[in-house]
Short mmCIF file of C-alpha atoms in Angstrom, two decimals:
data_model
loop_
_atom_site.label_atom_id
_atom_site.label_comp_id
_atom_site.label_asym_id
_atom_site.label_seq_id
_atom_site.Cartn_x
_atom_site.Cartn_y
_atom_site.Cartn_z
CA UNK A 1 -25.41 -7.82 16.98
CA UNK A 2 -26.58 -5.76 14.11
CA UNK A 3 -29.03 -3.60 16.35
CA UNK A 4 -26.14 -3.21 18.69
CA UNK A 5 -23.62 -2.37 16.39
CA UNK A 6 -26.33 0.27 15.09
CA UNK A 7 -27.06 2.04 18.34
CA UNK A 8 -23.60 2.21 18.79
CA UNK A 9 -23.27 4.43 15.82
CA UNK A 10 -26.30 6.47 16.03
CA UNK A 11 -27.71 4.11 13.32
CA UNK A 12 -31.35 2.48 12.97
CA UNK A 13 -31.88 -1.22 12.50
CA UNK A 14 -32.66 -2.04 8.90
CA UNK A 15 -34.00 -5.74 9.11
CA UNK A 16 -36.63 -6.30 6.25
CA UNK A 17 -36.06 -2.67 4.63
CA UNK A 18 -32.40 -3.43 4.24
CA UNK A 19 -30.45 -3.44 0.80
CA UNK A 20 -27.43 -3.76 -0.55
CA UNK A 21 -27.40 -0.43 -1.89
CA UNK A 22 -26.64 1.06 1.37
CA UNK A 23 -23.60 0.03 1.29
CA UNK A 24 -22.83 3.18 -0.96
CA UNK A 25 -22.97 5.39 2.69
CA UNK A 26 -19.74 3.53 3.61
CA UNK A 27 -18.30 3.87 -0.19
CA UNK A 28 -19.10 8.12 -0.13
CA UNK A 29 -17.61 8.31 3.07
CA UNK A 30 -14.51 6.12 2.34
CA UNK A 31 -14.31 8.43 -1.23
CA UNK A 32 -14.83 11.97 0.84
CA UNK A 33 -11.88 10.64 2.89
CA UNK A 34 -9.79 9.93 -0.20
CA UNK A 35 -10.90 13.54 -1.18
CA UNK A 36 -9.01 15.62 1.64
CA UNK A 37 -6.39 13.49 0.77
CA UNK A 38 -6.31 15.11 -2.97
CA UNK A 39 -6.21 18.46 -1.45
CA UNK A 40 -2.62 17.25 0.66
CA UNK A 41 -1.57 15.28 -2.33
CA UNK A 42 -1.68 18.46 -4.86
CA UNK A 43 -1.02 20.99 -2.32
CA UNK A 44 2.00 19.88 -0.28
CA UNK A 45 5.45 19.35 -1.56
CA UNK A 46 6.52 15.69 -1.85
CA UNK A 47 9.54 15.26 -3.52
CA UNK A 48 10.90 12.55 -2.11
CA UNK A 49 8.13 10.19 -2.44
CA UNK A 50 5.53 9.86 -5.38
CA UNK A 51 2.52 10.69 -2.59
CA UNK A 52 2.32 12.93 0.33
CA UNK A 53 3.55 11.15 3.89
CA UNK A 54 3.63 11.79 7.18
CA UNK A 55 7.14 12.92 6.60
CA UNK A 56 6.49 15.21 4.16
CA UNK A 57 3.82 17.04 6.20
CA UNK A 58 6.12 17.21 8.80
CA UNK A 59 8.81 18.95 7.04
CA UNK A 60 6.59 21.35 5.23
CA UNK A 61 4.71 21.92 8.00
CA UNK A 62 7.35 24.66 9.94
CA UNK A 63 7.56 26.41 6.91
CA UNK A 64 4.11 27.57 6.89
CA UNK A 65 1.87 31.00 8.18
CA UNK A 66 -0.90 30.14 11.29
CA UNK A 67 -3.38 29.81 7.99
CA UNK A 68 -1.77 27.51 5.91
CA UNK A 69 -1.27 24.88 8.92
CA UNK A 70 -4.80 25.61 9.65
CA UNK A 71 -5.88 24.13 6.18
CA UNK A 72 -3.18 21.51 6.28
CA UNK A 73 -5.54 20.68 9.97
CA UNK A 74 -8.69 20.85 8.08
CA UNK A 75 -7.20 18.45 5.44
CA UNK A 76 -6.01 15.93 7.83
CA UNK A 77 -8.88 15.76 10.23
CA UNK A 78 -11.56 15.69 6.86
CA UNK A 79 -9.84 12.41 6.18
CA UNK A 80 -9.51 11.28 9.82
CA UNK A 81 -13.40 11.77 10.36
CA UNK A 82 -14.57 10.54 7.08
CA UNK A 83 -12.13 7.57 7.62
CA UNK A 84 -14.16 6.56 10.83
CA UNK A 85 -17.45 7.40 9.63
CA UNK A 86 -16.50 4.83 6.42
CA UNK A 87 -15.69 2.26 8.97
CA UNK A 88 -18.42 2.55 11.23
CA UNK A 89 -20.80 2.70 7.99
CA UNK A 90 -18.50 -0.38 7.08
CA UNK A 91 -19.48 -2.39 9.78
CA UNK A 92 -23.29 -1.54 10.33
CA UNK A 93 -23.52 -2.74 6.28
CA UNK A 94 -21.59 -6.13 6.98
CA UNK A 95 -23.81 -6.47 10.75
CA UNK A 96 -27.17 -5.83 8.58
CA UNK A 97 -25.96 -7.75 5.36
CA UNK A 98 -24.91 -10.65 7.30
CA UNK A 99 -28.77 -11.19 8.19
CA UNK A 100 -30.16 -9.78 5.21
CA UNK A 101 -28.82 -13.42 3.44
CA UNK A 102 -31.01 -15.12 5.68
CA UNK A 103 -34.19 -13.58 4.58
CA UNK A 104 -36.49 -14.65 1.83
CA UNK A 105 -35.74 -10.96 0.54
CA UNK A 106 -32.15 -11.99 -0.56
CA UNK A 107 -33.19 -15.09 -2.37
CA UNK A 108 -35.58 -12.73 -4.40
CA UNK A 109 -32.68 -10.26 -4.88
CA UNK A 110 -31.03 -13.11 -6.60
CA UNK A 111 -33.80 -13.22 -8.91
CA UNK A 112 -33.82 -9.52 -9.50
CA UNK A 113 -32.36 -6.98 -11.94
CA UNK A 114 -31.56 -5.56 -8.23
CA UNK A 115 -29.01 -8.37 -7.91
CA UNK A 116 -26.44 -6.29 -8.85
CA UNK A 117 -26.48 -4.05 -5.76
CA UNK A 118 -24.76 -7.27 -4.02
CA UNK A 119 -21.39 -5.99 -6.49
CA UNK A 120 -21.52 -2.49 -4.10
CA UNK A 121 -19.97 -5.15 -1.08
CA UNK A 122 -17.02 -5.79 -3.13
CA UNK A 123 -16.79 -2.49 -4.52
CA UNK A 124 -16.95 -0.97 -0.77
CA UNK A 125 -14.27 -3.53 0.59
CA UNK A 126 -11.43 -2.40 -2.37
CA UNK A 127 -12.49 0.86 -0.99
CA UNK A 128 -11.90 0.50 2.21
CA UNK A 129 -8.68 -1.12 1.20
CA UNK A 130 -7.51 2.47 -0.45
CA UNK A 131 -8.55 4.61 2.52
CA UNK A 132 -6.49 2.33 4.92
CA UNK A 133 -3.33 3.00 2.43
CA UNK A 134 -3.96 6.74 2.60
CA UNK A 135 -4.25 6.33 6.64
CA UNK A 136 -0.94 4.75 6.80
CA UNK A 137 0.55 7.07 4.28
CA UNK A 138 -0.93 10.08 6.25
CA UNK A 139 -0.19 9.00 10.11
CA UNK A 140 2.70 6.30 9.87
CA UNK A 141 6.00 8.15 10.38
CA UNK A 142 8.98 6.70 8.53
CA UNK A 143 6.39 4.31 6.45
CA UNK A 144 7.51 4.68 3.00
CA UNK A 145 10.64 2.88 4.22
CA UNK A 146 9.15 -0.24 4.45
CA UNK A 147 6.26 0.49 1.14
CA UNK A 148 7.84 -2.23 -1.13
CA UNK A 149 7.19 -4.43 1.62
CA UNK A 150 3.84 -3.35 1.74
CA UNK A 151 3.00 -3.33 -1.87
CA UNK A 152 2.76 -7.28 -2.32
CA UNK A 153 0.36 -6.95 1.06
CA UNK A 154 -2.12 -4.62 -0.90
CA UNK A 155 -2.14 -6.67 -4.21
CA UNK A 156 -3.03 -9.40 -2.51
CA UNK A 157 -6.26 -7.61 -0.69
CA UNK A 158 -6.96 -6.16 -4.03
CA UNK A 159 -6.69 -10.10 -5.73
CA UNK A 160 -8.88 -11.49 -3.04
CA UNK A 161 -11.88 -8.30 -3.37
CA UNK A 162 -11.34 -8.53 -7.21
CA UNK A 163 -12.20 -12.50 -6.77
CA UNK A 164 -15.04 -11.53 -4.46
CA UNK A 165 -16.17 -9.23 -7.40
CA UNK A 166 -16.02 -11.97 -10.16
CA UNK A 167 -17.72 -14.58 -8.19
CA UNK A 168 -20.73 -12.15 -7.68
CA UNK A 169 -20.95 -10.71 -11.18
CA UNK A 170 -20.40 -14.62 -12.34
CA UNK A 171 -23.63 -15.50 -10.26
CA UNK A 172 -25.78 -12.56 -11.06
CA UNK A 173 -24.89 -12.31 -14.69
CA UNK A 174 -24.51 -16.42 -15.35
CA UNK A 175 -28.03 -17.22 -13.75
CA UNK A 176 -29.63 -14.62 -15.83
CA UNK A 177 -28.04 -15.73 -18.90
CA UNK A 178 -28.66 -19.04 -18.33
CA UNK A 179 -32.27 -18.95 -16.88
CA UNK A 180 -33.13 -15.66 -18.84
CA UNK A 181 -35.31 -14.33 -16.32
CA UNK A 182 -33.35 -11.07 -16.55
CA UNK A 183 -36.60 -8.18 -17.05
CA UNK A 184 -34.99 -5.79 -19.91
CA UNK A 185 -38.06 -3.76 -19.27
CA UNK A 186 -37.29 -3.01 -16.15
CA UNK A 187 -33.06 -1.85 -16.56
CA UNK A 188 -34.84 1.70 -17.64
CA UNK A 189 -31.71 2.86 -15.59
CA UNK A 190 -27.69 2.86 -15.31
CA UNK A 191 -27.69 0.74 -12.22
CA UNK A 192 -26.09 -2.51 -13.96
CA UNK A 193 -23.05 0.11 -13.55
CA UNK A 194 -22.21 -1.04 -10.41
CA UNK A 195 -20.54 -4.36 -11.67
CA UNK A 196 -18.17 -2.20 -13.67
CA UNK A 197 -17.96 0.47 -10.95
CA UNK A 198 -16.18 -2.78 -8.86
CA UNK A 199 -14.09 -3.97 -11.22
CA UNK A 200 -12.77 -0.17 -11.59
CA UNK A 201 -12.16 0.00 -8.38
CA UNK A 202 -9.87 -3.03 -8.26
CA UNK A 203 -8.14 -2.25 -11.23
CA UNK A 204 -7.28 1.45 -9.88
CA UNK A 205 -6.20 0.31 -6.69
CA UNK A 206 -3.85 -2.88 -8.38
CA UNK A 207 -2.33 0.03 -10.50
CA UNK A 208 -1.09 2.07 -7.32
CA UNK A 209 2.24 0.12 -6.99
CA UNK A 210 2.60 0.84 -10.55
CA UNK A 211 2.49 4.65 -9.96
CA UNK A 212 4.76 4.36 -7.07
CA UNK A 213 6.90 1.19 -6.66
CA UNK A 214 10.65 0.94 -8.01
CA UNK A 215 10.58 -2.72 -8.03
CA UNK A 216 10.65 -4.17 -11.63
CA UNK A 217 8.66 -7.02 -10.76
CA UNK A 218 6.14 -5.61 -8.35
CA UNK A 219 5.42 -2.68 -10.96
CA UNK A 220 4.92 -5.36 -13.41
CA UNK A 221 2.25 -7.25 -11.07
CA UNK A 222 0.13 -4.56 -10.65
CA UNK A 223 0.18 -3.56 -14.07
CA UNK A 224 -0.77 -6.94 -15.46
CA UNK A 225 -3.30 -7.24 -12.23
CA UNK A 226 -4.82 -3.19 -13.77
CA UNK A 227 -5.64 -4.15 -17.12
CA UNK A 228 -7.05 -7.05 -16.02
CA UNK A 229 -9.81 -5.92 -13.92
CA UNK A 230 -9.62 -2.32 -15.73
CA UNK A 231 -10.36 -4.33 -18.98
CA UNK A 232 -13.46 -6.10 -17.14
CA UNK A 233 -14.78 -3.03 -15.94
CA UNK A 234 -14.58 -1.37 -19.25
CA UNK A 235 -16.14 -4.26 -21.38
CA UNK A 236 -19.19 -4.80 -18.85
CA UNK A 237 -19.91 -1.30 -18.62
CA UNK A 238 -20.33 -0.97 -22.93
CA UNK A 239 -22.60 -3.92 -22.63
CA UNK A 240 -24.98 -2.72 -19.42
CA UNK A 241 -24.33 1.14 -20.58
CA UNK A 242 -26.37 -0.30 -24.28
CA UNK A 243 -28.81 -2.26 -22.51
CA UNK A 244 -29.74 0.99 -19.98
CA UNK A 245 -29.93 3.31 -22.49
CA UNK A 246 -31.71 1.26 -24.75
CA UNK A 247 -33.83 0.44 -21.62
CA UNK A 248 -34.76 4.49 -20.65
CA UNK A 249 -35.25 5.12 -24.36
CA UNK A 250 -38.22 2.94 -24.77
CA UNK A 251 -39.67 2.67 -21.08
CA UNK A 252 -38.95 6.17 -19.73
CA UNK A 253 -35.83 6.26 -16.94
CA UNK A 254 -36.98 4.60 -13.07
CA UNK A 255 -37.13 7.86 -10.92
CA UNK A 256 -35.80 5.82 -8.23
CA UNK A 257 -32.98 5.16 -9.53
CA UNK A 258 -32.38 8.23 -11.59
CA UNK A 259 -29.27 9.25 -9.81
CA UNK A 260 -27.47 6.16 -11.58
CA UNK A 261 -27.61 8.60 -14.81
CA UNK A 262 -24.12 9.68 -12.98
CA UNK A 263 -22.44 6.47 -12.71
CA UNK A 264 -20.36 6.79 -14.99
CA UNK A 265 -18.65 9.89 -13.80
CA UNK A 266 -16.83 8.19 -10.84
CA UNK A 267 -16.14 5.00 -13.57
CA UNK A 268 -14.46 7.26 -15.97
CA UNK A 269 -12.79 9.06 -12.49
CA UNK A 270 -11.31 5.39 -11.35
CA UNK A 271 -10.56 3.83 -15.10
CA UNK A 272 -8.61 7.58 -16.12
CA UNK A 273 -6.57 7.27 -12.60
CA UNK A 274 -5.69 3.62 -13.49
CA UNK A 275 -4.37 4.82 -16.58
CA UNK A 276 -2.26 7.03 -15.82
CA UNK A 277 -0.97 4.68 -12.65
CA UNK A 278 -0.08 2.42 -15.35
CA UNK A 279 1.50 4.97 -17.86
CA UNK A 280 3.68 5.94 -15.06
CA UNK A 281 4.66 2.34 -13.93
CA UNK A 282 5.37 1.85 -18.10
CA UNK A 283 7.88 5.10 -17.66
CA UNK A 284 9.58 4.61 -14.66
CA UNK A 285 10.16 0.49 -14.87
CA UNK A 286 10.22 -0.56 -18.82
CA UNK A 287 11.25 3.01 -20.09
CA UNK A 288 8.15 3.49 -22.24
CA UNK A 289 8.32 7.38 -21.84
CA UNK A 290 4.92 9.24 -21.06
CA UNK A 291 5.22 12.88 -21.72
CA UNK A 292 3.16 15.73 -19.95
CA UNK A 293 1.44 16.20 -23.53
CA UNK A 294 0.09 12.53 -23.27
CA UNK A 295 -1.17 12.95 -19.97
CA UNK A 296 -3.29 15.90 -20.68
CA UNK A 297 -4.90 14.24 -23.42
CA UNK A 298 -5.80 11.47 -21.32
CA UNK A 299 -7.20 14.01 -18.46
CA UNK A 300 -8.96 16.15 -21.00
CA UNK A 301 -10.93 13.74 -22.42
CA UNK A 302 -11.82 12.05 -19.25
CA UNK A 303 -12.87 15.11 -17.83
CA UNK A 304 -14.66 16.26 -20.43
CA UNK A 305 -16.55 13.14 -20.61
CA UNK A 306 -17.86 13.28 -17.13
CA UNK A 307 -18.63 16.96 -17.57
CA UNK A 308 -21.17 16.34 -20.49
CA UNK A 309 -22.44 13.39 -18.32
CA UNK A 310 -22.92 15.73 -15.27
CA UNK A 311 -24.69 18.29 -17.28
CA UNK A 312 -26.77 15.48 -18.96
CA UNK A 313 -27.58 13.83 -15.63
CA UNK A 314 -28.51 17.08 -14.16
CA UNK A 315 -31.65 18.37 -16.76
CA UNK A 316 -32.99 14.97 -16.64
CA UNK A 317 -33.21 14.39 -13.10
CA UNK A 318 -34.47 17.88 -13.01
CA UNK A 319 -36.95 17.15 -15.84
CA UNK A 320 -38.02 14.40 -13.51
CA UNK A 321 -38.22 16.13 -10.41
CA UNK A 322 -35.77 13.86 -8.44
CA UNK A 323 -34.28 16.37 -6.09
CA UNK A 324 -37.57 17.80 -4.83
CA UNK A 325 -39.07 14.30 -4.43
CA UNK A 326 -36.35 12.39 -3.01
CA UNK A 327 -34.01 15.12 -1.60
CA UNK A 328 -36.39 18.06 0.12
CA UNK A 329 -39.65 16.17 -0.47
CA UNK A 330 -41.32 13.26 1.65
CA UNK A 331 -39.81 10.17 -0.40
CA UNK A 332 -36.73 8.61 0.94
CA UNK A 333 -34.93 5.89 -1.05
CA UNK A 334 -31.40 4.28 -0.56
CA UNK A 335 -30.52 4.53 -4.06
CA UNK A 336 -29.94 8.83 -3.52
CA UNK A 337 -27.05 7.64 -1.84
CA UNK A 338 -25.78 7.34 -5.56
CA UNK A 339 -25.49 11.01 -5.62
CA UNK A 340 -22.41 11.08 -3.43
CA UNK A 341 -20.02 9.26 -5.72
CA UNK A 342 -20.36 11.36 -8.47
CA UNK A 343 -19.49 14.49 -6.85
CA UNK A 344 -16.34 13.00 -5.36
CA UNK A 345 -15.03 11.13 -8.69
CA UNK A 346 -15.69 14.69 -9.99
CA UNK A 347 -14.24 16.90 -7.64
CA UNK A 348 -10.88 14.12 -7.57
CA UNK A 349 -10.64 13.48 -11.10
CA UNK A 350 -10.87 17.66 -11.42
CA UNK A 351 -8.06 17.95 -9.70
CA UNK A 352 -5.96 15.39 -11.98
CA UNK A 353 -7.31 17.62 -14.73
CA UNK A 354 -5.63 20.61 -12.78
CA UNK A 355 -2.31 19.45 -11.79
CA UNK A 356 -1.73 16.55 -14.14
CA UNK A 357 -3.55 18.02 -17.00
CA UNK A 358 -2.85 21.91 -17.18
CA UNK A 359 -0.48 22.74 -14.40
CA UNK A 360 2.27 20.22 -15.50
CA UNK A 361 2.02 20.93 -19.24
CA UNK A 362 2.31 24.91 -18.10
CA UNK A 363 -0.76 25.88 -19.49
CA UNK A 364 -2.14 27.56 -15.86
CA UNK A 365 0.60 28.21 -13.20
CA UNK A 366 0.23 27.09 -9.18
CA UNK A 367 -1.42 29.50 -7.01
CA UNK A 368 -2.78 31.92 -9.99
CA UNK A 369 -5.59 33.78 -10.28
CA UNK A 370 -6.50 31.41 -13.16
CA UNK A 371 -5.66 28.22 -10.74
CA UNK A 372 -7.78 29.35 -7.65
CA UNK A 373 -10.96 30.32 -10.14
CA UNK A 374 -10.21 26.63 -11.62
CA UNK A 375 -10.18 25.51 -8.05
CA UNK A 376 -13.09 27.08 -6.97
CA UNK A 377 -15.44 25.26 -8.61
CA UNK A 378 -14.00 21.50 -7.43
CA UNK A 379 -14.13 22.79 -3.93
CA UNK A 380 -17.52 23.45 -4.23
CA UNK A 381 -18.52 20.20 -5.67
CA UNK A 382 -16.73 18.47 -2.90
CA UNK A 383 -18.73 20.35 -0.63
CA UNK A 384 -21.81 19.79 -2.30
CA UNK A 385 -20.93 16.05 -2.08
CA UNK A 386 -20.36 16.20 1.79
CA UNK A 387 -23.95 18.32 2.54
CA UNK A 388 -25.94 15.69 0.18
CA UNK A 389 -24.86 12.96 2.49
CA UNK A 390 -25.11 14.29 5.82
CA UNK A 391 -28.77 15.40 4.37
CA UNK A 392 -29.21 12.01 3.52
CA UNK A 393 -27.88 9.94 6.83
CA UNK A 394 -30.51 11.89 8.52
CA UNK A 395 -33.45 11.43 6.35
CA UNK A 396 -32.57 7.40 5.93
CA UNK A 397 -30.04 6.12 8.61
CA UNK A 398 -30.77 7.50 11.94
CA UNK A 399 -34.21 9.30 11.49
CA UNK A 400 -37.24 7.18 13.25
CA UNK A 401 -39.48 5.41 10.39
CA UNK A 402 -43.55 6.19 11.64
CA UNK A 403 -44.90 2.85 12.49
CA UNK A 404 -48.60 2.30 12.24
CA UNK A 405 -48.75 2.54 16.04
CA UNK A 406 -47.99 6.18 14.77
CA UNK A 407 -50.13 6.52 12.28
CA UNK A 408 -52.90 5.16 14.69
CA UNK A 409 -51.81 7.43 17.50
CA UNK A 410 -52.29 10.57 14.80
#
């Protein structure tokens, strides 16, 4: 089934070489898809409803030149194609996974500090969950008639992936603290990340209804179900953040896994969205009032923060040489597919920055000179994002691995 499902999709056959970690491809498609949906979010009129719709396309649609529903088209089919390309990744990673567990490698994985690349299936499922949303949102005429109905559906797909989550941090983190056979030595990275990067991504999408809801009690739910799994994600990622650092100050960082130096720029991007969700949910159903001035502190220092962490990242995997080894040289490793994520929780949380942060509070105005050479720069690190992983697939997902009938042949 899994080779099947691969050659379907263009895709090689893992078997032995398989890990977790490439279940990122599916998570930096499913986040490029959530990107284009930014762009329609910010850029076209919704007042109606707290998100852009189908219907709200629709109606803004005939009031715009040949070029503006050209971009609108560009927006729609970015999240249409990276929508499929998330599924298809989707289902290759559960095909491979699925025999992956019955392999003497996954029993060592257990063993591992690599365990917790088994959190990125979790994490990739409550993303998948967001990108349907934002499909039904997009496509669905009429749909935000029948949202409250839906609301209760999501929070329970959240609830079940945010179980999946604990049960897998439970077993990575509880047999390691109970058998100790955790290597400190070897965490010289930010990987451990991932099990907050999980929980983050529960807790953002459990705020949603929060943001957008008018029921009492279903804005209350999510709320409660946020700063649950926002609270775990914060409080594991202190601990593991200590331990890495400590880790790379006394061992030197893993090269291999130097791209997890950015990890915590999509964290801060999904914990910042998930507080303002919830600051909204407190202003709109229990009348604790939120002002614009509050929400660009929030923005600003989120934004700020993954700034210095990008610029950080960036001289030390430069210092190490990690793009022209593992990018344009001859080493391929699944872990560059940690690269992707940071770019998008970048170029999205930017754009909160933008809008939420400076356009709302009136320090830039909409479609200024200042706001396009603000704009500018996101767009480009969106872009970046999308090259890096179509660079990627083909060095690592559908490129032919020499075999040493190969070699021989040579």
């Amino acid at each position: 089934m899994s080779q099947l499902i691969g050659r379907l999709m263009g895709l090689r056959a893992m078997g032995d070489r398989y890990t977790p970690t490439y279940f990122l491809t599916a998570l930096g498609n499913g986040g490029t898809a959530i990107s284009f949906f930014i762009w329609l979010n910010f850029l076209v009129p919704h007042p109606k409803t707290p998100i852009v719709t189908f219907d709200s396309i629709a109606a803004f649609w005939g009031t715009l030149d040949l070029i503006g529903q050209a971009l609108v088209l560009i927006a729609l089919l970015g999240v249409v194609l990276f929508t499929v390309r998330h599924l298809q990744s989707l289902a290759w990673n559960l095909s491979e996974f699925a025999r992956f567990r019955q392999s003497s490698a996954y029993r060592q994985l257990r063993d591992a500090n690599g365990a917790v690349t088994l959190m990125a299936l979790p994490l990739t499922l409550a993303m998948t969950i967001n990108v349907l949303f934002v499909n039904g949102a997009l496509f669905v005429p009429g749909i935000w008639n029948i949202v409250e109905y839906l609301f209760p559906v999501s929070m329970m797909a959240f609830v079940a992936v945010g179980i999946l989550a604990l049960r897998t941090f439970s077993d990575i983190f509880g047999r390691a603290l109970a058998n100790g056979h955790f290597d400190c030595t070897h965490n010289n990275n930010l990987t451990q990340l991932l099990a907050a990067f999980a929980f983050a991504m529960v807790g953002v999408g459990l705020a949603a209804p929060a943001a957008m809801s008018t029921v009492k009690l279903t804005i209350g739910l999510s709320i409660l179900g946020s700063i649950f799994f926002t609270s775990a994600a914060v409080v594991v990622a202190l601990i593991l953040l200590v331990l890495g650092a400590r880790a790379m100050l006394s061992q030197g960082l893993a090269v291999e896994a130097a791209p997890s130096l950015w990890l915590p720029i999509p964290l801060l991007t999904l914990i910042g969205i998930a507080l303002l969700r919830i600051s909204h949910g407190l202003h709109s159903g229990f009348d604790l009032h939120i002002e614009a001035p509050h929400r660009l502190l929030i923005t600003a220092a989120f934004f700020s923060t993954q700034i210095l962490t990008g610029v950080f990242g960036l001289s030390v995997l430069q210092r190490v040489g990690y793009f022209r080894t593992y990018l344009f040289g001859s080493e391929r490793s699944p872990a560059s597919y940690g690269l992707i994520c940071p770019a998008v929780g970048l170029f999205v949380f930017g754009m909160f920055f933008l809008h939420v942060g400076l356009v709302q509070n009136g320090l830039v105005t909409k479609f200024s000179p200042a706001y396009f050479a603000l704009l500018l720069p996101l767009a480009a690190v969106q872009i970046l994002g999308i090259l890096t992983m179509f660079r990627l697939d083909a060095r690592l997902l559908t490129a032919r691995v020499p075999t040493l009938a190969d070699a021989e042949a040579a």
